[in-house]
PDB file of N, CA and C in Angstrom:
ATOM      1  N   MET U 977       2.095  69.016 254.821  1.00 52.00           N
ATOM      2  CA  MET U 977       1.210  68.602 253.736  1.00 52.00           C
ATOM      3  C   MET U 977       1.860  67.246 253.380  1.00 52.00           C
ATOM      4  N   GLY U 978       3.209  67.218 253.528  1.00 52.00           N
ATOM      5  CA  GLY U 978       3.862  66.003 253.369  1.00 52.00           C
ATOM      6  C   GLY U 978       4.687  65.530 251.589  1.00 52.00           C
ATOM      7  N   PRO U 979       5.532  64.541 251.496  1.00 52.00           N
ATOM      8  CA  PRO U 979       6.003  64.431 249.891  1.00 52.00           C
ATOM      9  C   PRO U 979       4.967  64.522 249.042  1.00 52.00           C
ATOM     10  N   ASP U 980       4.923  64.770 247.962  1.00 50.00           N
ATOM     11  CA  ASP U 980       4.474  64.629 246.917  1.00 50.00           C
ATOM     12  C   ASP U 980       4.192  63.205 246.116  1.00 50.00           C
ATOM     13  N   ARG U 981       3.970  62.841 245.002  1.00 54.00           N
ATOM     14  CA  ARG U 981       3.784  61.716 244.432  1.00 54.00           C
ATOM     15  C   ARG U 981       5.033  61.495 244.216  1.00 54.00           C
ATOM     16  N   THR U 982       5.893  62.227 243.362  1.00 54.00           N
ATOM     17  CA  THR U 982       7.260  62.019 243.155  1.00 54.00           C
ATOM     18  C   THR U 982       8.178  61.298 244.320  1.00 54.00           C
ATOM     19  N   GLY U 983       7.621  61.448 245.692  1.00 51.00           N
ATOM     20  CA  GLY U 983       8.339  61.149 246.623  1.00 51.00           C
ATOM     21  C   GLY U 983       9.282  61.914 247.544  1.00 51.00           C
ATOM     22  N   SER U 984       9.557  63.434 246.427  1.00 54.00           N
ATOM     23  CA  SER U 984      10.354  64.356 246.847  1.00 54.00           C
ATOM     24  C   SER U 984       9.660  65.149 248.370  1.00 54.00           C
ATOM     25  N   ASP U 985      10.402  65.838 249.128  1.00 55.00           N
ATOM     26  CA  ASP U 985      10.208  66.733 250.006  1.00 55.00           C
ATOM     27  C   ASP U 985      10.157  67.959 249.386  1.00 55.00           C
ATOM     28  N   PRO U 986       9.154  68.809 249.171  1.00 54.00           N
ATOM     29  CA  PRO U 986       9.240  70.318 249.194  1.00 54.00           C
ATOM     30  C   PRO U 986      10.087  71.220 249.545  1.00 54.00           C
ATOM     31  N   SER U 987      10.249  70.906 251.075  1.00 57.00           N
ATOM     32  CA  SER U 987      11.047  71.296 252.133  1.00 57.00           C
ATOM     33  C   SER U 987      12.268  71.389 252.169  1.00 57.00           C
ATOM     34  N   HIS U 988      12.745  70.291 251.602  1.00 58.00           N
ATOM     35  CA  HIS U 988      14.161  70.215 251.213  1.00 58.00           C
ATOM     36  C   HIS U 988      14.662  70.297 249.742  1.00 58.00           C
ATOM     37  N   SER U 989      14.480  71.706 249.305  1.00 57.00           N
ATOM     38  CA  SER U 989      14.937  71.992 247.867  1.00 57.00           C
ATOM     39  C   SER U 989      16.082  72.522 247.495  1.00 57.00           C
ATOM     40  N   SER U 990      16.705  72.139 246.486  1.00 61.00           N
ATOM     41  CA  SER U 990      18.067  72.543 246.173  1.00 61.00           C
ATOM     42  C   SER U 990      18.300  74.280 245.936  1.00 61.00           C
ATOM     43  N   PRO U 991      19.410  74.685 246.102  1.00 59.00           N
ATOM     44  CA  PRO U 991      19.149  76.279 245.784  1.00 59.00           C
ATOM     45  C   PRO U 991      19.287  76.740 244.451  1.00 59.00           C
ATOM     46  N   ARG U 992      19.511  75.803 243.559  1.00 57.00           N
ATOM     47  CA  ARG U 992      18.819  75.540 241.623  1.00 57.00           C
ATOM     48  C   ARG U 992      17.911  75.466 241.935  1.00 57.00           C
ATOM     49  N   ASP U 993      16.621  75.154 242.425  1.00 58.00           N
ATOM     50  CA  ASP U 993      15.506  74.901 242.424  1.00 58.00           C
ATOM     51  C   ASP U 993      14.546  76.590 242.972  1.00 58.00           C
ATOM     52  N   ALA U 994      15.445  77.070 243.490  1.00 62.00           N
ATOM     53  CA  ALA U 994      14.544  78.298 244.033  1.00 62.00           C
ATOM     54  C   ALA U 994      15.304  79.458 243.174  1.00 62.00           C
ATOM     55  N   PHE U 995      15.945  79.409 242.206  1.00 68.00           N
ATOM     56  CA  PHE U 995      16.142  80.318 241.377  1.00 68.00           C
ATOM     57  C   PHE U 995      14.781  80.466 240.442  1.00 68.00           C
ATOM     58  N   VAL U 996      14.388  81.981 240.112  1.00 78.00           N
ATOM     59  CA  VAL U 996      13.165  82.210 239.231  1.00 78.00           C
ATOM     60  C   VAL U 996      13.900  83.187 238.200  1.00 78.00           C
ATOM     61  N   MET U 997      13.652  82.933 237.135  1.00 78.00           N
ATOM     62  CA  MET U 997      14.334  83.755 235.986  1.00 78.00           C
ATOM     63  C   MET U 997      13.373  85.198 236.035  1.00 78.00           C
ATOM     64  N   PRO U 998      14.312  86.323 235.974  1.00 85.00           N
ATOM     65  CA  PRO U 998      13.712  87.499 235.626  1.00 85.00           C
ATOM     66  C   PRO U 998      12.992  87.732 234.281  1.00 85.00           C
ATOM     67  N   ARG U 999      12.025  88.323 234.546  1.00 89.00           N
ATOM     68  CA  ARG U 999      11.106  88.614 233.255  1.00 89.00           C
ATOM     69  C   ARG U 999      12.063  89.435 232.172  1.00 89.00           C
ATOM     70  N   LEU U1000      12.811  89.907 232.488  1.00 89.00           N
ATOM     71  CA  LEU U1000      13.558  90.832 231.562  1.00 89.00           C
ATOM     72  C   LEU U1000      14.389  89.655 230.728  1.00 89.00           C
ATOM     73  N   MET U1001      15.373  88.912 231.480  1.00 88.00           N
ATOM     74  CA  MET U1001      15.738  87.557 230.832  1.00 88.00           C
ATOM     75  C   MET U1001      14.878  86.273 230.403  1.00 88.00           C
ATOM     76  N   LEU U1002      13.699  86.334 230.151  1.00 90.00           N
ATOM     77  CA  LEU U1002      12.948  85.671 229.524  1.00 90.00           C
ATOM     78  C   LEU U1002      12.463  85.956 228.129  1.00 90.00           C
ATOM     79  N   VAL U1003      12.312  87.447 228.270  1.00 93.00           N
ATOM     80  CA  VAL U1003      12.054  88.495 227.156  1.00 93.00           C
ATOM     81  C   VAL U1003      13.359  88.401 226.506  1.00 93.00           C
ATOM     82  N   ALA U1004      14.338  88.421 226.851  1.00 92.00           N
ATOM     83  CA  ALA U1004      15.914  87.908 226.116  1.00 92.00           C
ATOM     84  C   ALA U1004      15.715  86.948 225.305  1.00 92.00           C
ATOM     85  N   PHE U1005      15.531  85.848 226.142  1.00 93.00           N
ATOM     86  CA  PHE U1005      15.273  84.512 225.440  1.00 93.00           C
ATOM     87  C   PHE U1005      14.426  84.640 224.551  1.00 93.00           C
ATOM     88  N   VAL U1006      13.104  84.999 224.606  1.00 95.00           N
ATOM     89  CA  VAL U1006      11.908  85.005 223.792  1.00 95.00           C
ATOM     90  C   VAL U1006      12.740  85.653 222.420  1.00 95.00           C
ATOM     91  N   VAL U1007      13.137  86.858 222.246  1.00 95.00           N
ATOM     92  CA  VAL U1007      13.461  87.747 221.442  1.00 95.00           C
ATOM     93  C   VAL U1007      14.889  86.972 220.752  1.00 95.00           C
ATOM     94  N   VAL U1008      15.837  86.684 221.419  1.00 95.00           N
ATOM     95  CA  VAL U1008      16.999  85.607 220.742  1.00 95.00           C
ATOM     96  C   VAL U1008      16.495  84.627 220.054  1.00 95.00           C
ATOM     97  N   GLY U1009      15.755  83.745 220.871  1.00 96.00           N
ATOM     98  CA  GLY U1009      14.609  82.661 219.710  1.00 96.00           C
ATOM     99  C   GLY U1009      14.368  83.302 218.836  1.00 96.00           C
ATOM    100  N   LEU U1010      13.652  83.822 219.032  1.00 97.00           N
ATOM    101  CA  LEU U1010      12.494  84.387 217.123  1.00 97.00           C
ATOM    102  C   LEU U1010      14.101  84.661 216.351  1.00 97.00           C
ATOM    103  N   GLY U1011      14.903  85.656 216.629  1.00 95.00           N
ATOM    104  CA  GLY U1011      15.759  86.254 215.699  1.00 95.00           C
ATOM    105  C   GLY U1011      16.960  85.024 215.339  1.00 95.00           C
ATOM    106  N   ILE U1012      16.430  84.005 216.067  1.00 95.00           N
ATOM    107  CA  ILE U1012      17.417  82.844 215.541  1.00 95.00           C
ATOM    108  C   ILE U1012      16.203  81.872 214.395  1.00 95.00           C
ATOM    109  N   ALA U1013      15.245  81.818 214.462  1.00 96.00           N
ATOM    110  CA  ALA U1013      14.712  81.298 213.727  1.00 96.00           C
ATOM    111  C   ALA U1013      14.291  82.048 212.288  1.00 96.00           C
ATOM    112  N   ALA U1014      14.427  83.100 212.474  1.00 94.00           N
ATOM    113  CA  ALA U1014      14.160  84.518 211.520  1.00 94.00           C
ATOM    114  C   ALA U1014      15.559  83.691 210.672  1.00 94.00           C
ATOM    115  N   TYR U1015      16.866  83.858 210.917  1.00 93.00           N
ATOM    116  CA  TYR U1015      17.889  83.816 210.496  1.00 93.00           C
ATOM    117  C   TYR U1015      17.642  82.095 209.727  1.00 93.00           C
ATOM    118  N   ALA U1016      17.525  81.572 210.631  1.00 93.00           N
ATOM    119  CA  ALA U1016      17.124  80.156 210.014  1.00 93.00           C
ATOM    120  C   ALA U1016      15.997  79.874 208.998  1.00 93.00           C
ATOM    121  N   TRP U1017      15.320  80.881 209.117  1.00 93.00           N
ATOM    122  CA  TRP U1017      14.220  80.772 207.914  1.00 93.00           C
ATOM    123  C   TRP U1017      14.696  81.739 206.771  1.00 93.00           C
ATOM    124  N   ALA U1018      15.730  82.892 206.841  1.00 89.00           N
ATOM    125  CA  ALA U1018      16.541  83.340 206.037  1.00 89.00           C
ATOM    126  C   ALA U1018      17.112  82.801 205.124  1.00 89.00           C
ATOM    127  N   THR U1019      18.221  81.408 206.045  1.00 90.00           N
ATOM    128  CA  THR U1019      18.832  80.894 205.183  1.00 90.00           C
ATOM    129  C   THR U1019      18.306  79.682 204.491  1.00 90.00           C
ATOM    130  N   VAL U1020      17.626  78.869 204.915  1.00 91.00           N
ATOM    131  CA  VAL U1020      16.645  78.053 203.989  1.00 91.00           C
ATOM    132  C   VAL U1020      15.996  78.383 203.082  1.00 91.00           C
ATOM    133  N   ALA U1021      15.289  79.199 203.123  1.00 90.00           N
ATOM    134  CA  ALA U1021      14.176  80.184 202.400  1.00 90.00           C
ATOM    135  C   ALA U1021      14.969  80.698 200.983  1.00 90.00           C
ATOM    136  N   THR U1022      16.043  81.030 201.101  1.00 88.00           N
ATOM    137  CA  THR U1022      16.618  82.157 200.103  1.00 88.00           C
ATOM    138  C   THR U1022      17.858  81.828 199.448  1.00 88.00           C
ATOM    139  N   ASP U1023      18.390  82.049 198.946  1.00 86.00           N
ATOM    140  CA  ASP U1023      19.684  81.525 198.076  1.00 86.00           C
ATOM    141  C   ASP U1023      20.830  83.001 198.997  1.00 86.00           C
ATOM    142  N   VAL U1024      21.923  82.716 198.588  1.00 83.00           N
ATOM    143  CA  VAL U1024      22.984  83.514 199.283  1.00 83.00           C
ATOM    144  C   VAL U1024      23.031  84.573 198.795  1.00 83.00           C
ATOM    145  N   ALA U1025      22.363  84.575 197.285  1.00 85.00           N
ATOM    146  CA  ALA U1025      22.963  85.505 196.514  1.00 85.00           C
ATOM    147  C   ALA U1025      21.699  86.653 196.388  1.00 85.00           C
ATOM    148  N   GLU U1026      20.341  86.186 196.947  1.00 86.00           N
ATOM    149  CA  GLU U1026      19.174  87.050 197.176  1.00 86.00           C
ATOM    150  C   GLU U1026      19.401  87.560 198.736  1.00 86.00           C
ATOM    151  N   ARG U1027      19.579  86.872 199.223  1.00 86.00           N
ATOM    152  CA  ARG U1027      19.927  87.534 200.616  1.00 86.00           C
ATOM    153  C   ARG U1027      21.095  88.784 200.927  1.00 86.00           C
ATOM    154  N   PRO U1028      20.257  89.939 201.457  1.00 88.00           N
ATOM    155  CA  PRO U1028      21.198  91.044 201.843  1.00 88.00           C
ATOM    156  C   PRO U1028      22.744  90.389 202.722  1.00 88.00           C
ATOM    157  N   VAL U1029      23.616  91.122 202.504  1.00 88.00           N
ATOM    158  CA  VAL U1029      24.874  91.194 203.007  1.00 88.00           C
ATOM    159  C   VAL U1029      25.127  91.047 204.457  1.00 88.00           C
ATOM    160  N   TRP U1030      24.208  92.014 204.816  1.00 89.00           N
ATOM    161  CA  TRP U1030      23.837  92.406 206.574  1.00 89.00           C
ATOM    162  C   TRP U1030      23.522  91.408 207.143  1.00 89.00           C
ATOM    163  N   VAL U1031      22.683  90.416 206.549  1.00 88.00           N
ATOM    164  CA  VAL U1031      22.754  89.355 207.206  1.00 88.00           C
ATOM    165  C   VAL U1031      23.214  88.359 207.363  1.00 88.00           C
ATOM    166  N   ASP U1032      24.132  88.265 206.934  1.00 86.00           N
ATOM    167  CA  ASP U1032      24.859  87.237 207.246  1.00 86.00           C
ATOM    168  C   ASP U1032      26.291  87.408 208.152  1.00 86.00           C
ATOM    169  N   TYR U1033      26.491  88.768 207.563  1.00 90.00           N
ATOM    170  CA  TYR U1033      27.482  89.605 208.898  1.00 90.00           C
ATOM    171  C   TYR U1033      27.067  89.726 210.120  1.00 90.00           C
ATOM    172  N   THR U1034      26.431  91.315 209.686  1.00 94.00           N
ATOM    173  CA  THR U1034      25.913  92.215 211.162  1.00 94.00           C
ATOM    174  C   THR U1034      24.994  91.368 211.507  1.00 94.00           C
ATOM    175  N   TYR U1035      23.910  91.263 211.202  1.00 93.00           N
ATOM    176  CA  TYR U1035      22.925  90.200 212.231  1.00 93.00           C
ATOM    177  C   TYR U1035      23.079  89.004 213.005  1.00 93.00           C
ATOM    178  N   TYR U1036      23.907  88.099 212.226  1.00 91.00           N
ATOM    179  CA  TYR U1036      24.243  87.076 212.691  1.00 91.00           C
ATOM    180  C   TYR U1036      25.142  87.026 213.625  1.00 91.00           C
ATOM    181  N   LEU U1037      26.422  88.021 213.632  1.00 93.00           N
ATOM    182  CA  LEU U1037      27.088  88.434 214.839  1.00 93.00           C
ATOM    183  C   LEU U1037      26.418  89.281 215.928  1.00 93.00           C
ATOM    184  N   GLY U1038      25.471  89.727 215.594  1.00 94.00           N
ATOM    185  CA  GLY U1038      24.507  90.029 216.788  1.00 94.00           C
ATOM    186  C   GLY U1038      24.177  88.951 217.207  1.00 94.00           C
ATOM    187  N   LEU U1039      23.491  88.159 216.729  1.00 93.00           N
ATOM    188  CA  LEU U1039      23.015  86.668 217.429  1.00 93.00           C
ATOM    189  C   LEU U1039      24.121  86.260 218.465  1.00 93.00           C
ATOM    190  N   GLU U1040      24.886  86.246 218.074  1.00 93.00           N
ATOM    191  CA  GLU U1040      25.996  85.433 218.472  1.00 93.00           C
ATOM    192  C   GLU U1040      26.210  85.978 219.883  1.00 93.00           C
ATOM    193  N   PHE U1041      26.604  87.325 219.704  1.00 93.00           N
ATOM    194  CA  PHE U1041      27.010  88.266 220.937  1.00 93.00           C
ATOM    195  C   PHE U1041      25.665  88.188 222.062  1.00 93.00           C
ATOM    196  N   ALA U1042      24.274  88.469 221.352  1.00 94.00           N
ATOM    197  CA  ALA U1042      23.506  88.125 222.501  1.00 94.00           C
ATOM    198  C   ALA U1042      23.417  86.673 222.839  1.00 94.00           C
ATOM    199  N   VAL U1043      23.541  85.905 222.289  1.00 92.00           N
ATOM    200  CA  VAL U1043      23.590  84.302 223.150  1.00 92.00           C
ATOM    201  C   VAL U1043      24.781  84.567 223.991  1.00 92.00           C
ATOM    202  N   ALA U1044      26.194  84.996 223.692  1.00 92.00           N
ATOM    203  CA  ALA U1044      26.874  84.963 224.702  1.00 92.00           C
ATOM    204  C   ALA U1044      26.523  86.214 226.007  1.00 92.00           C
ATOM    205  N   GLY U1045      25.863  87.112 225.445  1.00 91.00           N
ATOM    206  CA  GLY U1045      25.444  87.928 226.749  1.00 91.00           C
ATOM    207  C   GLY U1045      24.242  87.254 227.705  1.00 91.00           C
ATOM    208  N   LEU U1046      23.214  86.591 226.852  1.00 91.00           N
ATOM    209  CA  LEU U1046      22.836  85.593 227.808  1.00 91.00           C
ATOM    210  C   LEU U1046      23.429  84.337 229.081  1.00 91.00           C
ATOM    211  N   VAL U1047      24.092  83.749 228.369  1.00 90.00           N
ATOM    212  CA  VAL U1047      25.293  83.059 229.104  1.00 90.00           C
ATOM    213  C   VAL U1047      25.831  83.614 229.903  1.00 90.00           C
ATOM    214  N   LEU U1048      26.583  85.114 229.805  1.00 91.00           N
ATOM    215  CA  LEU U1048      27.355  85.861 231.050  1.00 91.00           C
ATOM    216  C   LEU U1048      26.130  86.404 231.730  1.00 91.00           C
ATOM    217  N   ALA U1049      25.038  86.475 231.479  1.00 90.00           N
ATOM    218  CA  ALA U1049      23.601  86.690 232.433  1.00 90.00           C
ATOM    219  C   ALA U1049      23.516  86.086 233.569  1.00 90.00           C
ATOM    220  N   ARG U1050      23.884  84.789 233.091  1.00 89.00           N
ATOM    221  CA  ARG U1050      23.551  83.436 234.036  1.00 89.00           C
ATOM    222  C   ARG U1050      24.520  83.566 235.132  1.00 89.00           C
ATOM    223  N   VAL U1051      25.756  84.247 234.686  1.00 90.00           N
ATOM    224  CA  VAL U1051      26.884  84.166 235.500  1.00 90.00           C
ATOM    225  C   VAL U1051      26.793  85.144 236.755  1.00 90.00           C
ATOM    226  N   ILE U1052      26.127  86.112 236.603  1.00 90.00           N
ATOM    227  CA  ILE U1052      25.896  87.208 237.405  1.00 90.00           C
ATOM    228  C   ILE U1052      24.220  86.867 238.412  1.00 90.00           C
ATOM    229  N   LEU U1053      23.257  85.992 237.970  1.00 87.00           N
ATOM    230  CA  LEU U1053      22.209  86.099 238.661  1.00 87.00           C
ATOM    231  C   LEU U1053      22.440  84.396 239.471  1.00 87.00           C
ATOM    232  N   VAL U1054      23.087  83.825 238.778  1.00 85.00           N
ATOM    233  CA  VAL U1054      22.925  82.382 239.639  1.00 85.00           C
ATOM    234  C   VAL U1054      24.665  81.874 239.996  1.00 85.00           C
ATOM    235  N   LYS U1055      24.262  81.669 241.476  1.00 84.00           N
ATOM    236  CA  LYS U1055      25.764  81.485 241.928  1.00 84.00           C
ATOM    237  C   LYS U1055      26.461  80.126 241.783  1.00 84.00           C
ATOM    238  N   SER U1056      25.867  79.212 241.768  1.00 85.00           N
ATOM    239  CA  SER U1056      25.697  77.792 241.364  1.00 85.00           C
ATOM    240  C   SER U1056      26.494  77.763 239.871  1.00 85.00           C
ATOM    241  N   GLU U1057      27.625  76.996 240.007  1.00 86.00           N
ATOM    242  CA  GLU U1057      28.431  76.829 238.823  1.00 86.00           C
ATOM    243  C   GLU U1057      29.111  77.890 238.005  1.00 86.00           C
ATOM    244  N   ARG U1058      29.066  78.969 238.991  1.00 89.00           N
ATOM    245  CA  ARG U1058      29.597  80.430 238.380  1.00 89.00           C
ATOM    246  C   ARG U1058      30.648  80.057 237.139  1.00 89.00           C
ATOM    247  N   LEU U1059      31.666  79.443 237.959  1.00 92.00           N
ATOM    248  CA  LEU U1059      32.938  79.348 236.670  1.00 92.00           C
ATOM    249  C   LEU U1059      32.740  78.771 235.277  1.00 92.00           C
ATOM    250  N   ALA U1060      31.677  77.558 235.327  1.00 91.00           N
ATOM    251  CA  ALA U1060      31.977  76.968 234.496  1.00 91.00           C
ATOM    252  C   ALA U1060      31.035  77.946 233.558  1.00 91.00           C
ATOM    253  N   TRP U1061      30.031  78.058 233.590  1.00 89.00           N
ATOM    254  CA  TRP U1061      29.302  79.466 233.073  1.00 89.00           C
ATOM    255  C   TRP U1061      30.122  80.198 232.464  1.00 89.00           C
ATOM    256  N   ALA U1062      31.160  80.973 233.218  1.00 92.00           N
ATOM    257  CA  ALA U1062      31.612  81.912 232.768  1.00 92.00           C
ATOM    258  C   ALA U1062      32.931  81.430 231.733  1.00 92.00           C
ATOM    259  N   LEU U1063      33.193  80.704 231.834  1.00 93.00           N
ATOM    260  CA  LEU U1063      33.876  80.246 230.823  1.00 93.00           C
ATOM    261  C   LEU U1063      33.696  79.631 229.565  1.00 93.00           C
ATOM    262  N   LEU U1064      32.022  79.229 229.669  1.00 92.00           N
ATOM    263  CA  LEU U1064      31.300  79.139 228.169  1.00 92.00           C
ATOM    264  C   LEU U1064      30.720  80.519 227.595  1.00 92.00           C
ATOM    265  N   GLY U1065      30.363  81.578 228.710  1.00 90.00           N
ATOM    266  CA  GLY U1065      30.030  82.622 228.115  1.00 90.00           C
ATOM    267  C   GLY U1065      31.625  83.229 227.611  1.00 90.00           C
ATOM    268  N   ALA U1066      32.682  83.111 227.985  1.00 92.00           N
ATOM    269  CA  ALA U1066      33.783  83.556 227.036  1.00 92.00           C
ATOM    270  C   ALA U1066      34.371  83.342 225.855  1.00 92.00           C
ATOM    271  N   ALA U1067      33.992  81.474 226.120  1.00 92.00           N
ATOM    272  CA  ALA U1067      34.148  80.904 224.563  1.00 92.00           C
ATOM    273  C   ALA U1067      33.051  81.516 223.941  1.00 92.00           C
ATOM    274  N   ARG U1068      31.812  81.753 223.991  1.00 90.00           N
ATOM    275  CA  ARG U1068      30.864  82.438 222.860  1.00 90.00           C
ATOM    276  C   ARG U1068      31.369  83.623 222.437  1.00 90.00           C
ATOM    277  N   VAL U1069      31.858  84.605 223.411  1.00 89.00           N
ATOM    278  CA  VAL U1069      32.000  86.049 222.953  1.00 89.00           C
ATOM    279  C   VAL U1069      33.201  85.520 221.662  1.00 89.00           C
ATOM    280  N   CYS U1070      34.083  84.270 222.135  1.00 91.00           N
ATOM    281  CA  CYS U1070      35.760  84.262 220.980  1.00 91.00           C
ATOM    282  C   CYS U1070      34.983  83.786 219.484  1.00 91.00           C
ATOM    283  N   LEU U1071      33.980  83.186 219.892  1.00 86.00           N
ATOM    284  CA  LEU U1071      33.791  82.560 218.898  1.00 86.00           C
ATOM    285  C   LEU U1071      32.579  83.390 217.774  1.00 86.00           C
ATOM    286  N   ALA U1072      32.390  84.242 218.229  1.00 77.00           N
ATOM    287  CA  ALA U1072      31.556  85.573 217.877  1.00 77.00           C
ATOM    288  C   ALA U1072      32.346  86.145 216.865  1.00 77.00           C
TER     289      ALA U1072
END
């Protein structure tokens, strides 16, 4: 078939291009993203006195650990740059 319009040859793709995200990871990203959006909305739409205490502590901590879990899942699933992502994941756990 030959090179495409961008000039890249599809037969010489890098290993990073070959990674396909598992459906469970995609669902996890969507769930965490919706959770972050809900927390942001609760933070903007309500005063601290109106918001339940568990939202600022338990819910937020759960979001922090979920993000750390997604970063550490990349360490398991993708071999490239494993050390760097492992350090980022460890930092996320420490910040949580």
